Tab-separated table of C-alpha atoms and ligand atoms in Angstrom:
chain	number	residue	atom	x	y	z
W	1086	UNK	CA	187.186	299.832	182.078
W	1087	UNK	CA	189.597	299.045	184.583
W	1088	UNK	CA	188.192	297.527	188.016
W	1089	UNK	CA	189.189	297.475	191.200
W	1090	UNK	CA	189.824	294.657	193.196
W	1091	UNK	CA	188.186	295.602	196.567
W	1092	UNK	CA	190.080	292.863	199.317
W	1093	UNK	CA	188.393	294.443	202.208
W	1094	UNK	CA	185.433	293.570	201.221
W	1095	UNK	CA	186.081	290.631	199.876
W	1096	UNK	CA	187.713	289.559	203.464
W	1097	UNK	CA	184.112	290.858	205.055
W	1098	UNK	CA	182.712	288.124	203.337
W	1099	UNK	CA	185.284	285.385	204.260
W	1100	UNK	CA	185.354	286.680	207.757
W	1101	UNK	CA	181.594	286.872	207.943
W	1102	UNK	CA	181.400	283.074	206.945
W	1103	UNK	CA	184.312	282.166	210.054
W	1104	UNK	CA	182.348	283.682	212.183
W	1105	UNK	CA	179.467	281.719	211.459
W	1106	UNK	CA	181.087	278.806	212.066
W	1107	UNK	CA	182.687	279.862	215.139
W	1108	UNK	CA	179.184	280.319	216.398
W	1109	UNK	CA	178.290	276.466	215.572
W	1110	UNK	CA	181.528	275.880	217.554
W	1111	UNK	CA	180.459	278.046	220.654
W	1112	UNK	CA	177.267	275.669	220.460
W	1113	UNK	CA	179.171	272.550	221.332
W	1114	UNK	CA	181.246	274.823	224.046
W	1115	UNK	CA	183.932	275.467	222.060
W	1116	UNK	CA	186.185	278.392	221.926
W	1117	UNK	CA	188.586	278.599	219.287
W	1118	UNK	CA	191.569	280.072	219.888
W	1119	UNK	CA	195.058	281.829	218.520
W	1120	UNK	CA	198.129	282.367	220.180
W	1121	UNK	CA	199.915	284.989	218.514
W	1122	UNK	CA	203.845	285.380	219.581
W	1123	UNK	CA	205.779	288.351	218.799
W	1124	UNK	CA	209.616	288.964	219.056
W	1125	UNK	CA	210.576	292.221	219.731
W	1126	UNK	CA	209.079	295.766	219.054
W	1127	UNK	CA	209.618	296.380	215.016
W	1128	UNK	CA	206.646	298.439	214.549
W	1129	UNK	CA	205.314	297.255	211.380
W	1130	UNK	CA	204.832	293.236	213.044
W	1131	UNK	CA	202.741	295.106	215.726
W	1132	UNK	CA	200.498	296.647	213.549
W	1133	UNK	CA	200.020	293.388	211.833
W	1134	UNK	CA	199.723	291.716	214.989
W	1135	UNK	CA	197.318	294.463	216.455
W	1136	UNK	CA	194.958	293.887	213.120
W	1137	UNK	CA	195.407	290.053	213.618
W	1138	UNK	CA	194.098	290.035	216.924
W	1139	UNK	CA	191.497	292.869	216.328
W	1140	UNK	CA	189.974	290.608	213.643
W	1141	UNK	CA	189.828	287.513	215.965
W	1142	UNK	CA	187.688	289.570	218.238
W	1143	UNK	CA	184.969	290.502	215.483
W	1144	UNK	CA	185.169	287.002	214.460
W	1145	UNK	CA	184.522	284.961	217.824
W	1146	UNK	CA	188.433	283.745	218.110
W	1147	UNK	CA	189.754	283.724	221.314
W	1148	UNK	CA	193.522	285.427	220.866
W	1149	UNK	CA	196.343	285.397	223.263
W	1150	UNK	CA	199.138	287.316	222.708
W	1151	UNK	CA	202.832	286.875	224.019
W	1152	UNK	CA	205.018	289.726	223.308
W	1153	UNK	CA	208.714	288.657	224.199
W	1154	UNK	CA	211.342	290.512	224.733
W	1155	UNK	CA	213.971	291.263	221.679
W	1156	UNK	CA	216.936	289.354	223.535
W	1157	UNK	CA	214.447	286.334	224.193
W	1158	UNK	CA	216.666	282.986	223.453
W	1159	UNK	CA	215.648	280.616	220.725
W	1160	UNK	CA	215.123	278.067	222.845
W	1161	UNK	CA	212.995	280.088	225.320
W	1162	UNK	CA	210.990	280.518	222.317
W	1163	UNK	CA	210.891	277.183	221.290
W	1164	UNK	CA	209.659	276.105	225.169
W	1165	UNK	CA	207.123	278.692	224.815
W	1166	UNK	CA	205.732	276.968	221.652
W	1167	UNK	CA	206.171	273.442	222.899
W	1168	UNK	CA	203.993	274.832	225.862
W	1169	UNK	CA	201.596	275.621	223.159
W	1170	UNK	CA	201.442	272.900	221.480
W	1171	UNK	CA	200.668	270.566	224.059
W	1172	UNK	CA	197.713	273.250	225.447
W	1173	UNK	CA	194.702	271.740	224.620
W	1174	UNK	CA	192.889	275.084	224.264
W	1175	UNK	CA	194.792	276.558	221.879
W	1176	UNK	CA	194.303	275.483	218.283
W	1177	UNK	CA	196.597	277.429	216.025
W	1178	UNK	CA	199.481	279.082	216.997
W	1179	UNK	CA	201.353	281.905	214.837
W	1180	UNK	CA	204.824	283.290	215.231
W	1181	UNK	CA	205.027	286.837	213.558
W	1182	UNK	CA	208.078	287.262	211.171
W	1183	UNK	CA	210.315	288.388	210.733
W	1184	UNK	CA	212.534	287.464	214.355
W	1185	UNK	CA	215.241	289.158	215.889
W	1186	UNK	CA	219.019	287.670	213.732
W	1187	UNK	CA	219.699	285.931	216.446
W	1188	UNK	CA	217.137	283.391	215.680
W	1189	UNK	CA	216.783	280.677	213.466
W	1190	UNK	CA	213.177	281.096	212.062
W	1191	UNK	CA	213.273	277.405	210.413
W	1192	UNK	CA	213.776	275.815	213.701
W	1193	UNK	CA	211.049	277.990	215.277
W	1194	UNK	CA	208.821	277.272	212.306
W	1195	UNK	CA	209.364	274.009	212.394
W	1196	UNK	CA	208.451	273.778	216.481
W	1197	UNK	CA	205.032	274.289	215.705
W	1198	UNK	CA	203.173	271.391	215.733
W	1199	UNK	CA	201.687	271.142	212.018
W	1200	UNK	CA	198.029	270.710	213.166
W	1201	UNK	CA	198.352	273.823	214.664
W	1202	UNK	CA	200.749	275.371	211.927
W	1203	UNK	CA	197.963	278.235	210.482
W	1204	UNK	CA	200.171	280.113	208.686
W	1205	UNK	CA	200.892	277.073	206.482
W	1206	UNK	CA	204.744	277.585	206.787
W	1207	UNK	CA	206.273	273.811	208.454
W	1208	UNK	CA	207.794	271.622	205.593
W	1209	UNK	CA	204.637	268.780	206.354
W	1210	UNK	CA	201.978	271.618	205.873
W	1211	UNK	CA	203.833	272.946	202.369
W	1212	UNK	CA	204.368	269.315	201.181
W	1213	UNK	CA	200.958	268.715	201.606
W	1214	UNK	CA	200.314	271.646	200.067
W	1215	UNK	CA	201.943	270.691	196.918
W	1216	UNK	CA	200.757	267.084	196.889
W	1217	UNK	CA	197.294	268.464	197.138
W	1218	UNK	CA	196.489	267.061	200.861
W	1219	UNK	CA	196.508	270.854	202.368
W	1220	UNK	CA	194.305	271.340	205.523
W	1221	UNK	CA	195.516	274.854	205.805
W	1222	UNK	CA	196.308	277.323	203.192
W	1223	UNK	CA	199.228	279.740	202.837
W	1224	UNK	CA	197.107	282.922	203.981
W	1225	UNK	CA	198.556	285.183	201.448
W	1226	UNK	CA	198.603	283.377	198.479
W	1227	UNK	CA	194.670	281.664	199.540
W	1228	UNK	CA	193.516	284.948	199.892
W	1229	UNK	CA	194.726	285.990	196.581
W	1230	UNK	CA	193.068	282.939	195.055
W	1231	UNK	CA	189.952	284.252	196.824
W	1232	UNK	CA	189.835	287.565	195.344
W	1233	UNK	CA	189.976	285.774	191.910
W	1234	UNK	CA	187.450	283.582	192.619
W	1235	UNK	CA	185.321	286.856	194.017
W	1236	UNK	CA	185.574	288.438	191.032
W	1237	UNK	CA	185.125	285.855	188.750
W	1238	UNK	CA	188.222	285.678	187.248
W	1239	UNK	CA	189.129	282.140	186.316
W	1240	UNK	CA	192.957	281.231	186.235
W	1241	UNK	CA	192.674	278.086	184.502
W	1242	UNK	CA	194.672	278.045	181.089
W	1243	UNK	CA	196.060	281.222	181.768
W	1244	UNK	CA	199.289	282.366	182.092
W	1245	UNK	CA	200.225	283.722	185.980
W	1246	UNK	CA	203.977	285.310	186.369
W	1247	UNK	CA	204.943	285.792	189.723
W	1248	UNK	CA	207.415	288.160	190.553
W	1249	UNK	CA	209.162	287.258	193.710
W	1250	UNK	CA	209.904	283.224	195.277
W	1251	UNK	CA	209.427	283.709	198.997
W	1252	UNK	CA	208.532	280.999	201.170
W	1253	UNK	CA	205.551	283.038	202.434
W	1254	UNK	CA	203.763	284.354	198.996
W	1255	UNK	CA	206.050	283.079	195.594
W	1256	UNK	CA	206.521	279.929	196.118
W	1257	UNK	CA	203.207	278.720	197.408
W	1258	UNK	CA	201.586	281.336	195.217
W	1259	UNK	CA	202.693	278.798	192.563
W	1260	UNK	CA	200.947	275.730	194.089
W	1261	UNK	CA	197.869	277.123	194.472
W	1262	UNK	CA	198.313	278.361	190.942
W	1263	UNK	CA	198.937	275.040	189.207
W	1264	UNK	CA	196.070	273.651	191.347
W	1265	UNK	CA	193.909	276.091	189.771
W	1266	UNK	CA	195.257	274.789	185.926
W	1267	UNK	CA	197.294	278.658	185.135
W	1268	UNK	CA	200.706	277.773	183.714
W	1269	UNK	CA	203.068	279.374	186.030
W	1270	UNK	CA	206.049	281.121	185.985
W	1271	UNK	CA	207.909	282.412	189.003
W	1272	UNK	CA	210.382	285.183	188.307
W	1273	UNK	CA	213.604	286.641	190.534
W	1274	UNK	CA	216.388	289.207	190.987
W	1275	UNK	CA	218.158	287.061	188.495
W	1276	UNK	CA	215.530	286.562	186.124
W	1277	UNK	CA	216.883	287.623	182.587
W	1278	UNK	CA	213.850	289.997	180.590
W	1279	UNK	CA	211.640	290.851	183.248
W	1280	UNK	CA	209.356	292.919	181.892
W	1281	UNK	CA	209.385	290.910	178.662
W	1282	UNK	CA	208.345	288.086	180.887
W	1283	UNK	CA	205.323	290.077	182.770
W	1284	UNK	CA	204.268	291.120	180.049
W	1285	UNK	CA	203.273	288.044	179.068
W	1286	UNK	CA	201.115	287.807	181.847
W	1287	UNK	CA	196.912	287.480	181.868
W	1288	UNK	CA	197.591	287.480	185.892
W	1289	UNK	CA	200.809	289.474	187.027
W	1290	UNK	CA	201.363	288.763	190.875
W	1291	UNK	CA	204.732	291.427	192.410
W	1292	UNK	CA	205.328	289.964	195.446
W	1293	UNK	CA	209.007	291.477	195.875
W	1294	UNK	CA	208.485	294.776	198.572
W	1295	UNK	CA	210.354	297.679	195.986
W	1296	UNK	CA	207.467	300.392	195.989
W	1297	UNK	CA	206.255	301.293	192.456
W	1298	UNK	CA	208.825	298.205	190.561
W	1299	UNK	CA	205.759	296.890	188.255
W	1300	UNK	CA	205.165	299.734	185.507
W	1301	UNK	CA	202.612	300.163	183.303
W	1302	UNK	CA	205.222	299.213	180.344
W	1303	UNK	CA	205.430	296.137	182.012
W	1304	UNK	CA	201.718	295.102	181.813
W	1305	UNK	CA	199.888	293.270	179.025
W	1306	UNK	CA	196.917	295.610	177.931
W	1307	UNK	CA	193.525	294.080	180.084
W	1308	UNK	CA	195.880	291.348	182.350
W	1309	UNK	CA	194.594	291.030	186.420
W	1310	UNK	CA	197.421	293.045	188.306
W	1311	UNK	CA	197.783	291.649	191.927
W	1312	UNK	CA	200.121	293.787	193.922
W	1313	UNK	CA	201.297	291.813	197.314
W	1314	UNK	CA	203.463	294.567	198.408
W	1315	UNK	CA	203.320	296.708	201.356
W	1316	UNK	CA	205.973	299.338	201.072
W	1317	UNK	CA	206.402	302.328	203.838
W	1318	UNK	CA	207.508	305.222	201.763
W	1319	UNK	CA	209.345	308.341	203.930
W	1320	UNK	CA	206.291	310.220	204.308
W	1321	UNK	CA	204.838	307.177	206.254
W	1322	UNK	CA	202.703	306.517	203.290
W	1323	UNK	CA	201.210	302.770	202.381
W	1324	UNK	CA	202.958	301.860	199.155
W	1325	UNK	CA	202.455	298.715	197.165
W	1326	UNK	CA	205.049	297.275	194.481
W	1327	UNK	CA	202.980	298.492	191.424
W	1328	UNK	CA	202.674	301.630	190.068
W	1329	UNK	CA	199.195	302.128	190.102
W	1330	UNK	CA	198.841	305.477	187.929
W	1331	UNK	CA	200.786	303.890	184.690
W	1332	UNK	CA	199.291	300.687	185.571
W	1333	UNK	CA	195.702	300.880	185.666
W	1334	UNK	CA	195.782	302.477	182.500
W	1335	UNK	CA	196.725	298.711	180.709
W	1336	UNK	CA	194.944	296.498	183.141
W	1337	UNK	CA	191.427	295.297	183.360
W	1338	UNK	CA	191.480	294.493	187.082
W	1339	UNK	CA	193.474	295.586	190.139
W	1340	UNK	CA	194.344	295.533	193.921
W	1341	UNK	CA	194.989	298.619	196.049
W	1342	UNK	CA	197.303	299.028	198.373
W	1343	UNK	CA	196.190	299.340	201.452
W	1344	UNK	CA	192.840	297.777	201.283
W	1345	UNK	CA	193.939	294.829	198.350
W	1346	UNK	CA	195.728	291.731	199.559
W	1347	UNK	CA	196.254	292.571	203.242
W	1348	UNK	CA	192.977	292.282	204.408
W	1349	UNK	CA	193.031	288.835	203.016
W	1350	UNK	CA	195.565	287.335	204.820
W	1351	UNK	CA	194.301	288.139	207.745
W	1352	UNK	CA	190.888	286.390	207.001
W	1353	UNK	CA	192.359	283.233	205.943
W	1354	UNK	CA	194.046	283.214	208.774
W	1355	UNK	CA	190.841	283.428	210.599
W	1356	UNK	CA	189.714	280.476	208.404
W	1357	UNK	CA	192.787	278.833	209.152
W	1358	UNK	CA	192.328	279.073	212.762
W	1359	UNK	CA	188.538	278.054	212.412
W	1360	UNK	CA	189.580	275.022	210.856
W	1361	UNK	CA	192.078	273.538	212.994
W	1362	UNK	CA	189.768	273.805	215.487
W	1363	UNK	CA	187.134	271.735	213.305
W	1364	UNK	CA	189.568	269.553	212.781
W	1365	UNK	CA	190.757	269.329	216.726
W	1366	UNK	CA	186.971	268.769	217.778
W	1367	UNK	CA	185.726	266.405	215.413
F	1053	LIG	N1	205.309	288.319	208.394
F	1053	LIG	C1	204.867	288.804	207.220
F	1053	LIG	N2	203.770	288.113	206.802
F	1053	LIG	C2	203.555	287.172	207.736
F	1053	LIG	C3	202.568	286.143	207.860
F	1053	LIG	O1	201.684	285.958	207.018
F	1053	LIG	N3	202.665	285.385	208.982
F	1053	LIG	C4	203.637	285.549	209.908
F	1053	LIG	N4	203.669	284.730	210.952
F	1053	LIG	N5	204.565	286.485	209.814
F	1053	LIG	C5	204.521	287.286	208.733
């Protein structure tokens, strides 16, 4: 019987445990907070933005939001953050992606001082990451870890293919993988025998944004399907990279889209956010 992975509930019980210790926090007189900067008006970074901060507020996070303009300058940006850094009441600080092309989002990424870095993005936080020294975790791929570990499905020994090597999901994706003892393999646009390759998969992770690319020919019979992709179709439909009907036929567990790894991201985010604080007030 195939199951669903449910991430919005898992991400209830994440969130449930930040706000807990944002209350122990609010003991000693401390707020934590999240600054939240966003370039422009592309309206899918406001929704996430608008969730971001929505979920802050159920959680006990202070958020403060700067919405710039779309012609903003890089290095107005990059004063803003500086500002930030130095503010002793903020604690994490997250730049939404993607920015305006006039932009260099490496330099802005790397502005942000690491200890406030939440989204795990600056080159010290992902070396760390690799090395195994990570404060913060990459809020995509952590949450997908998390919905394993919420269902009980153990990665170790098996064999995870990911399908896409961002800097935001792939490539960390495979850290956290290897951490967790699967034997990885991170596939492309130039990979050679795709769907040869996922289906070799016990854990099949399509992180690549092409709505319905992961068919159910392309799926070993009882693997975990993870489907990171948030498509908008032209009926303004939520769409996620797997094809759900043909797929959930062959696999023994799966995330929806909406309501899989989205919700997830945004709670270790919250986690994130708790912890730099932690870490800031110890
Ligand atoms: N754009 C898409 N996903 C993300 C994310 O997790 N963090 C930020 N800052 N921007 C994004």
């Amino acid at each position: 019987m195939m199951k669903i992975i449910d991430g919005k509930e898992t991400s209830l019980l994440v969130c449930e445990q930040v706000r807990l210790r944002a209350g122990a926090l609010a003991k000693k007189g401390v707020e934590p907070c999240l600054a939240v900067i966003i370039v422009g008006d592309d309206p899918a970074s406001r929704v996430y933005v608008n969730n971001k901060k929505k979920k802050c507020a159920l959680v006990g996070i202070r958020s403060l939001e700067y919405a710039l303009e779309e012609k903003t300058s890089q290095s107005e940006l990059i004063g803003l953050i500086e500002r930030l850094n130095k503010d002793e009441s903020v604690d994490g600080i997250l730049c939404q992606l993607p920015l305006p092309g006039h932009i260099d989002e490496k330099a802005v990424i790397e502005a942000i001082d690491p200890q406030k870095d939440v989204d795990c993005f600056c080159n010290v936080n992902i070396g760390k990451l690799w090395t195994g020294d990570a404060v913060f975790l990459p809020c995509t791929p952590a949450g997908i870890m998390k919905l394993l570990e919420n269902y009980h499905i153990d990665a170790s020994g098996k064999s995870c293919v990911i399908v896409g090597r961002s800097n935001i999901v792939g490539k960390p994706l495979a850290a956290l993988m290897l951490k967790a003892n699967a034997t990885v393999t991170v596939c492309h646009s130039k990979t050679k025998n795709l769907a040869e390759i996922c289906r070799s998969a016990d854990i099949l992770v399509s992180a690549v944004g092409k709505p319905r690319f992961i068919t159910g020919d392309m799926v070993k019979e009882n693997s975990v399907v993870i489907d990171v992709g948030i498509n908008r179709l032209e009926n303004g439909k939520l769409c996620g990279d797997v094809d759900f009907d043909s797929v959930s036929n062959k696999a023994s567990y799966i995330t929806p889209v909406p309501g899989g790894c989205g919700p997830m991201t945004i709670a270790v985010l919250m986690e994130n956010t708790i912890k730099a604080c932690e870490e800031r007030h110890k």
